Amino acid sequence: MRGEKPGLSISSSLAERTIERPSSLVRVLAPRDWTDARVEAWLDWSGGLRGDYPDGGLPESLNPQPGFDPLLGEGPDRFARRCAAWGLALGRFDDEIAALEFRDALFVSMAQGVAAPSEPPVAPPKAAAVLDDPAFSQSLTAHLGAARRDRTASVAADALARRLQAVMDAITRCEGDADACADPRRNTALARAAAVAREAGASDALLLQAIGLARSGVRDWRMSEAPVEAQPELLVAVACPAALQVVDDGAMDAARAAWETGRVLLAGGAADAQAVRAALAAPRAAVNVAALADDPAALTAVVALWTRALDIEAAVRAGPGEPPGPAALTLAGVHESLVARALPYDSTAGRQAGAALFAAAEAAAAAVRAEPVVRLFDDPELELRLGGAALGVQPWTGPMIYAETDDAVAVPHMSAAAAAGLAALHLDLAAAEQHLLGGRDLRTAPHVNHAALISLGFTAHEIARVESGLGGPGGLRAAFAPAVVGEGFVLDVLGAQPDALQDPAFDLLAFAGFTEGEISAASAQVCGTGRLSDWSDLTSDEAEVFASRAELGPDARIAMLVAVQPHTGPAACPLVLPFATTPAEMFVWQARAAAAGLHAIWLVRAQAPGYVLLDLPPVDESPPAAANPQVIERVVERIVERDRERRKIPDRRKGYIQKAAVGGHKVYLHTGEYDDGELGEIFIDMHKEGAAFRSLMNNFAIAISIGLQYGVPLEEFVDAFVYTRFEPAGPVTGNDSIRSATSILDYLFRELAVSYLDRHDLASADPEEFNADGLGGGARDDAALAGEEPLPAVKYISKGFSRGSTPDNLVFLPLGPRKAGGGGAADLGAADVCPQCGDLAMVARSGKLVCTTCGAAGAKTGET
């Protein structure tokens, strides 16, 4: 049969772009207005493409020979040519011309950003079990144990698990009001246990999880000790929808596990469970309906085209003689399409329009393949390759998008969908852009404007630099960063201290005297709000059209999932709930989804935000007062607070350089010391690791050095960073005390702990193999201590630091007696030092001190 012809053409302007890859910079041909992140997503996909072709019989135009189209690293052309070659070999096309037309259509749809393929991100889950089956209960226990051990793997797992168990015990053993027992400010035992767990390395998010589990009735943190995979797989269970709405052990256990791991999916029946498992493991693709400009004919053609491509891929993976396996095709940009038509996502009209799109896709796919293809699934990488278009029925991220300029700067724009929606509502597009993006001009801004800045000392040069940065992410504060304005100007004119500029939280606008309200008002005028739903020109109904993903609650998405379910089957995509959701609330949402009629319920709690903090009160560790207190004298002290001062390191300082390799990656540690030997600064240098990684390590060392100079104890840094786990890691060479490390930071701070804190418990070598005081080690030192060979002092004292003041004949002397016969005396334990040769060999003879090594005579005995 002939290939589908969607009628697309490559209209985007193409340009060679420089893209930073993990190990190098590469030149890539890509659409000019695509962001670097989108191009990188395509390159990542291209790197994992299959290269198998049918054996023989292929025309020259479909052979896997060099000469692929260079667009996006040759990925689209390689995929299209392989798919067409297999289609021709499997008899899906009448002749070579039809196969070539199919290849061209696939290539153009990817080049235009209309469609994109993807590999399944997970292995197929195990066969589903019934929710109330004991076998599922055992799987759930192992699943939770794996998740909890995985979260504590980066620190001392056993110790941390005990601390978290103590947190849960403080709640479960508490008698009284449940809310009070789970509140650290009202439960002193909980506050104390949480503080200890935090010191042991538990994050506040992990503490909140332990508190939430105990609050919901869970009593055991450790769970099963059976060895299981580190990353728990998705558990699929068959659950009667009516049973999920009743408070019983099975439904509650499923809700708690979903709250904790986000890896539990409940299907309404065995057929639904099988459909979900197939959708998760099948080759997949997505078609961006928002990019088809509401053209039903184009949508039908592109869906049919990609249904055929997925059918060919499924047949290839099934093997000769086997029926094609499952395939999954979804739509992207559904919410964007609703916005363009001014239809609210959370409305009857919006749900009907969304269902109509999936119905059209279902009909187009059915004309090509009898087995169901249209599905709902989640794939962030696929969404990124389509320019951020919301996948399936996921709400859109908002009206503001970013596009690359010729100098690779991401500039915000109003999306085409938002512009179309405003036009449909007959609203002022320019005014909407002003509200969304701001005017990018400080002249008319309230408070923070040209006049105010000039009065502070800004010149036209600094103002121009600020205004050039107004288009980037970060808003007004980012445009006024010292690196943009100029650090010299901030120091010399505004009077900031050099130390203040080292603080990442330094706010130049606040330092200049602007209030938070003034900064917010100016930011809204200059940089916009990034939203349209709060625009005062919109009515409440119109504002709902532009509501973003963050502004729409779970109810709206559940309703949309139910509306499209007849055309997509059970959804194999998670329903994300806020991080603050409790296990009890998770059960409520589980019951509401079941009552609404969802055939597959996959609830996930959002990731903890970076600012999450458990508010712990100060714990009073003083003993309780006696029953009959005695009258004691009170000593009243007045505490005078003063600003912490930075202790400066001498301009000429001591230290050492340690070269080592961690997992084959070289790392140099250079220390600087105060005159008393206390550590005051460190430098970290790594070779062949890339500029970004080296810069991060250099700035990390600066941060540690500033902390040390402001009085942060080295012990605090050691406790914070030892046993951190990330690559590179592995065996350590070049260091006599550290033999292996779990990361670069683990190695560095264990080395500092051994060298400056006498923390030999953190060394992984036998303490007998090295000298803890740093004055020797190995066979050479043993020989010196035995009196065979003194060690020159320059082995341990920098001759450059002392500017040559250390004599060449100054040595470190043995601290014990020589072997018999070593210097002509049987016992030199009471001998003095010879001023000529430096040996411990001056003994009394005939009333004088004589060196038994060189024969030099010293003072008379008894003289001082």
PDB file of C-alpha atoms in Angstrom, residues 172-325:
ATOM      1  CA  THR A 172       3.536   5.631  67.842  1.00  0.00           C
ATOM      2  CA  ARG A 173       4.362   5.475  71.574  1.00  0.00           C
ATOM      3  CA  CYS A 174       2.827   8.868  72.244  1.00  0.00           C
ATOM      4  CA  GLU A 175      -0.505   8.850  74.041  1.00  0.00           C
ATOM      5  CA  GLY A 176      -3.005  11.579  73.408  1.00  0.00           C
ATOM      6  CA  ASP A 177      -4.142  13.677  70.474  1.00  0.00           C
ATOM      7  CA  ALA A 178      -2.775  12.326  67.158  1.00  0.00           C
ATOM      8  CA  ASP A 179      -2.030  15.788  65.782  1.00  0.00           C
ATOM      9  CA  ALA A 180      -0.107  16.719  68.922  1.00  0.00           C
ATOM     10  CA  CYS A 181       1.904  13.483  68.809  1.00  0.00           C
ATOM     11  CA  ALA A 182       3.036  14.239  65.223  1.00  0.00           C
ATOM     12  CA  ASP A 183       3.985  17.860  66.027  1.00  0.00           C
ATOM     13  CA  PRO A 184       7.618  18.322  67.122  1.00  0.00           C
ATOM     14  CA  ARG A 185       6.643  21.490  68.999  1.00  0.00           C
ATOM     15  CA  ARG A 186       4.175  19.575  71.144  1.00  0.00           C
ATOM     16  CA  ASN A 187       5.976  16.226  71.342  1.00  0.00           C
ATOM     17  CA  THR A 188       9.384  16.725  72.956  1.00  0.00           C
ATOM     18  CA  ALA A 189      10.438  13.127  72.310  1.00  0.00           C
ATOM     19  CA  LEU A 190       9.727  13.582  68.612  1.00  0.00           C
ATOM     20  CA  ALA A 191      11.675  16.854  68.497  1.00  0.00           C
ATOM     21  CA  ARG A 192      14.680  15.193  70.148  1.00  0.00           C
ATOM     22  CA  ALA A 193      14.562  12.122  67.874  1.00  0.00           C
ATOM     23  CA  ALA A 194      14.195  14.284  64.750  1.00  0.00           C
ATOM     24  CA  ALA A 195      17.126  16.475  65.775  1.00  0.00           C
ATOM     25  CA  VAL A 196      19.330  13.393  66.257  1.00  0.00           C
ATOM     26  CA  ALA A 197      18.230  11.963  62.889  1.00  0.00           C
ATOM     27  CA  ARG A 198      18.971  15.271  61.189  1.00  0.00           C
ATOM     28  CA  GLU A 199      22.478  15.273  62.667  1.00  0.00           C
ATOM     29  CA  ALA A 200      22.924  11.706  61.392  1.00  0.00           C
ATOM     30  CA  GLY A 201      22.293  12.882  57.834  1.00  0.00           C
ATOM     31  CA  ALA A 202      18.532  12.625  57.344  1.00  0.00           C
ATOM     32  CA  SER A 203      17.095  15.331  55.123  1.00  0.00           C
ATOM     33  CA  ASP A 204      14.033  17.239  56.254  1.00  0.00           C
ATOM     34  CA  ALA A 205      12.041  15.620  53.450  1.00  0.00           C
ATOM     35  CA  LEU A 206      12.982  12.180  54.798  1.00  0.00           C
ATOM     36  CA  LEU A 207      12.012  13.230  58.333  1.00  0.00           C
ATOM     37  CA  LEU A 208       8.641  14.467  57.075  1.00  0.00           C
ATOM     38  CA  GLN A 209       8.145  11.136  55.345  1.00  0.00           C
ATOM     39  CA  ALA A 210       8.862   9.186  58.539  1.00  0.00           C
ATOM     40  CA  ILE A 211       6.470  11.441  60.493  1.00  0.00           C
ATOM     41  CA  GLY A 212       3.787  11.047  57.835  1.00  0.00           C
ATOM     42  CA  LEU A 213       4.112   7.252  57.843  1.00  0.00           C
ATOM     43  CA  ALA A 214       3.898   7.033  61.629  1.00  0.00           C
ATOM     44  CA  ARG A 215       0.962   9.441  61.615  1.00  0.00           C
ATOM     45  CA  SER A 216      -0.855   7.094  59.197  1.00  0.00           C
ATOM     46  CA  GLY A 217      -0.274   4.024  61.400  1.00  0.00           C
ATOM     47  CA  VAL A 218       2.938   2.513  59.989  1.00  0.00           C
ATOM     48  CA  ARG A 219       5.215   1.337  62.816  1.00  0.00           C
ATOM     49  CA  ASP A 220       8.272  -0.174  61.107  1.00  0.00           C
ATOM     50  CA  TRP A 221      10.709   1.838  59.001  1.00  0.00           C
ATOM     51  CA  ARG A 222      13.105  -0.969  58.096  1.00  0.00           C
ATOM     52  CA  MET A 223      10.470  -3.329  56.621  1.00  0.00           C
ATOM     53  CA  SER A 224      11.865  -6.410  54.869  1.00  0.00           C
ATOM     54  CA  GLU A 225      15.601  -7.118  54.949  1.00  0.00           C
ATOM     55  CA  ALA A 226      15.459  -9.389  51.908  1.00  0.00           C
ATOM     56  CA  PRO A 227      17.826  -8.256  49.130  1.00  0.00           C
ATOM     57  CA  VAL A 228      15.837  -6.547  46.379  1.00  0.00           C
ATOM     58  CA  GLU A 229      16.582  -4.176  43.532  1.00  0.00           C
ATOM     59  CA  ALA A 230      17.641  -0.656  44.549  1.00  0.00           C
ATOM     60  CA  GLN A 231      14.972   1.048  42.433  1.00  0.00           C
ATOM     61  CA  PRO A 232      11.581  -0.551  43.098  1.00  0.00           C
ATOM     62  CA  GLU A 233       9.668  -1.401  39.960  1.00  0.00           C
ATOM     63  CA  LEU A 234       6.114  -0.338  39.257  1.00  0.00           C
ATOM     64  CA  LEU A 235       3.645  -2.580  41.053  1.00  0.00           C
ATOM     65  CA  VAL A 236       0.407  -3.238  39.203  1.00  0.00           C
ATOM     66  CA  ALA A 237      -2.545  -4.578  41.166  1.00  0.00           C
ATOM     67  CA  VAL A 238      -6.086  -5.480  40.166  1.00  0.00           C
ATOM     68  CA  ALA A 239      -8.493  -3.709  42.492  1.00  0.00           C
ATOM     69  CA  CYS A 240     -12.262  -3.516  42.386  1.00  0.00           C
ATOM     70  CA  PRO A 241     -13.203   0.193  42.156  1.00  0.00           C
ATOM     71  CA  ALA A 242     -15.826  -0.273  44.869  1.00  0.00           C
ATOM     72  CA  ALA A 243     -13.238  -1.773  47.217  1.00  0.00           C
ATOM     73  CA  LEU A 244     -10.965   1.243  46.792  1.00  0.00           C
ATOM     74  CA  GLN A 245     -13.663   3.469  48.216  1.00  0.00           C
ATOM     75  CA  VAL A 246     -13.890   1.500  51.480  1.00  0.00           C
ATOM     76  CA  VAL A 247     -11.445   2.006  54.333  1.00  0.00           C
ATOM     77  CA  ASP A 248      -9.756  -1.379  54.698  1.00  0.00           C
ATOM     78  CA  ASP A 249      -6.196  -2.621  55.085  1.00  0.00           C
ATOM     79  CA  GLY A 250      -5.609  -3.375  51.399  1.00  0.00           C
ATOM     80  CA  ALA A 251      -6.784  -0.008  50.083  1.00  0.00           C
ATOM     81  CA  MET A 252      -4.992   1.912  52.847  1.00  0.00           C
ATOM     82  CA  ASP A 253      -1.745  -0.024  52.316  1.00  0.00           C
ATOM     83  CA  ALA A 254      -1.882   0.726  48.578  1.00  0.00           C
ATOM     84  CA  ALA A 255      -2.482   4.439  49.246  1.00  0.00           C
ATOM     85  CA  ARG A 256       0.381   4.618  51.757  1.00  0.00           C
ATOM     86  CA  ALA A 257       2.759   2.864  49.344  1.00  0.00           C
ATOM     87  CA  ALA A 258       1.719   5.229  46.537  1.00  0.00           C
ATOM     88  CA  TRP A 259       2.307   8.192  48.859  1.00  0.00           C
ATOM     89  CA  GLU A 260       5.767   6.930  49.749  1.00  0.00           C
ATOM     90  CA  THR A 261       7.155   5.599  46.454  1.00  0.00           C
ATOM     91  CA  GLY A 262       4.796   6.723  43.676  1.00  0.00           C
ATOM     92  CA  ARG A 263       5.259   3.297  42.071  1.00  0.00           C
ATOM     93  CA  VAL A 264       1.882   1.606  42.655  1.00  0.00           C
ATOM     94  CA  LEU A 265      -0.775   1.420  39.926  1.00  0.00           C
ATOM     95  CA  LEU A 266      -4.271   0.065  40.582  1.00  0.00           C
ATOM     96  CA  ALA A 267      -6.182  -1.353  37.595  1.00  0.00           C
ATOM     97  CA  GLY A 268      -9.930  -1.969  37.598  1.00  0.00           C
ATOM     98  CA  GLY A 269      -9.646  -5.441  36.059  1.00  0.00           C
ATOM     99  CA  ALA A 270      -7.270  -7.995  34.574  1.00  0.00           C
ATOM    100  CA  ALA A 271      -7.779  -6.629  31.035  1.00  0.00           C
ATOM    101  CA  ASP A 272      -7.020  -3.090  32.218  1.00  0.00           C
ATOM    102  CA  ALA A 273      -3.868  -4.297  33.981  1.00  0.00           C
ATOM    103  CA  GLN A 274      -2.698  -6.069  30.820  1.00  0.00           C
ATOM    104  CA  ALA A 275      -3.343  -2.949  28.713  1.00  0.00           C
ATOM    105  CA  VAL A 276      -1.346  -0.796  31.124  1.00  0.00           C
ATOM    106  CA  ARG A 277       1.582  -3.235  31.145  1.00  0.00           C
ATOM    107  CA  ALA A 278       1.579  -3.333  27.341  1.00  0.00           C
ATOM    108  CA  ALA A 279       1.514   0.467  27.052  1.00  0.00           C
ATOM    109  CA  LEU A 280       4.455   0.825  29.424  1.00  0.00           C
ATOM    110  CA  ALA A 281       6.722  -1.554  27.501  1.00  0.00           C
ATOM    111  CA  ALA A 282       5.678  -0.845  23.893  1.00  0.00           C
ATOM    112  CA  PRO A 283       7.452   1.304  21.286  1.00  0.00           C
ATOM    113  CA  ARG A 284       5.840   4.701  21.468  1.00  0.00           C
ATOM    114  CA  ALA A 285       5.381   8.014  19.700  1.00  0.00           C
ATOM    115  CA  ALA A 286       3.436  11.241  20.094  1.00  0.00           C
ATOM    116  CA  VAL A 287       1.730  13.598  17.622  1.00  0.00           C
ATOM    117  CA  ASN A 288       1.556  17.295  18.497  1.00  0.00           C
ATOM    118  CA  VAL A 289      -1.970  18.397  17.620  1.00  0.00           C
ATOM    119  CA  ALA A 290      -1.174  21.998  18.577  1.00  0.00           C
ATOM    120  CA  ALA A 291       1.360  22.132  15.721  1.00  0.00           C
ATOM    121  CA  LEU A 292      -1.246  21.022  13.158  1.00  0.00           C
ATOM    122  CA  ALA A 293      -3.197  24.294  13.384  1.00  0.00           C
ATOM    123  CA  ASP A 294      -6.560  22.612  14.000  1.00  0.00           C
ATOM    124  CA  ASP A 295      -6.444  20.773  10.660  1.00  0.00           C
ATOM    125  CA  PRO A 296      -8.460  17.508  11.011  1.00  0.00           C
ATOM    126  CA  ALA A 297      -7.147  16.112   7.721  1.00  0.00           C
ATOM    127  CA  ALA A 298      -3.522  16.688   8.775  1.00  0.00           C
ATOM    128  CA  LEU A 299      -4.189  15.071  12.160  1.00  0.00           C
ATOM    129  CA  THR A 300      -5.686  11.993  10.490  1.00  0.00           C
ATOM    130  CA  ALA A 301      -2.761  11.667   8.068  1.00  0.00           C
ATOM    131  CA  VAL A 302      -0.024  12.095  10.701  1.00  0.00           C
ATOM    132  CA  VAL A 303      -1.680   9.656  13.138  1.00  0.00           C
ATOM    133  CA  ALA A 304      -2.030   7.071  10.346  1.00  0.00           C
ATOM    134  CA  LEU A 305       1.610   7.645   9.350  1.00  0.00           C
ATOM    135  CA  TRP A 306       2.930   7.040  12.848  1.00  0.00           C
ATOM    136  CA  THR A 307       0.570   4.160  13.510  1.00  0.00           C
ATOM    137  CA  ARG A 308       2.155   2.423  10.538  1.00  0.00           C
ATOM    138  CA  ALA A 309       5.648   3.245  11.816  1.00  0.00           C
ATOM    139  CA  LEU A 310       4.863   1.809  15.252  1.00  0.00           C
ATOM    140  CA  ASP A 311       3.221  -1.256  13.700  1.00  0.00           C
ATOM    141  CA  ILE A 312       6.395  -1.935  11.703  1.00  0.00           C
ATOM    142  CA  GLU A 313       8.563  -1.502  14.807  1.00  0.00           C
ATOM    143  CA  ALA A 314       6.303  -3.809  16.838  1.00  0.00           C
ATOM    144  CA  ALA A 315       6.530  -6.461  14.109  1.00  0.00           C
ATOM    145  CA  VAL A 316      10.329  -6.226  13.980  1.00  0.00           C
ATOM    146  CA  ARG A 317      10.598  -6.646  17.750  1.00  0.00           C
ATOM    147  CA  ALA A 318       8.172  -9.586  17.763  1.00  0.00           C
ATOM    148  CA  GLY A 319      10.323 -11.520  15.303  1.00  0.00           C
ATOM    149  CA  PRO A 320       9.590 -13.558  12.173  1.00  0.00           C
ATOM    150  CA  GLY A 321       6.347 -15.479  12.199  1.00  0.00           C
ATOM    151  CA  GLU A 322       5.023 -13.781  15.337  1.00  0.00           C
ATOM    152  CA  PRO A 323       2.128 -11.326  15.472  1.00  0.00           C
ATOM    153  CA  PRO A 324       3.169  -7.714  16.098  1.00  0.00           C
ATOM    154  CA  GLY A 325       3.380  -6.757  19.730  1.00  0.00           C
TER     155      GLY A 325
END
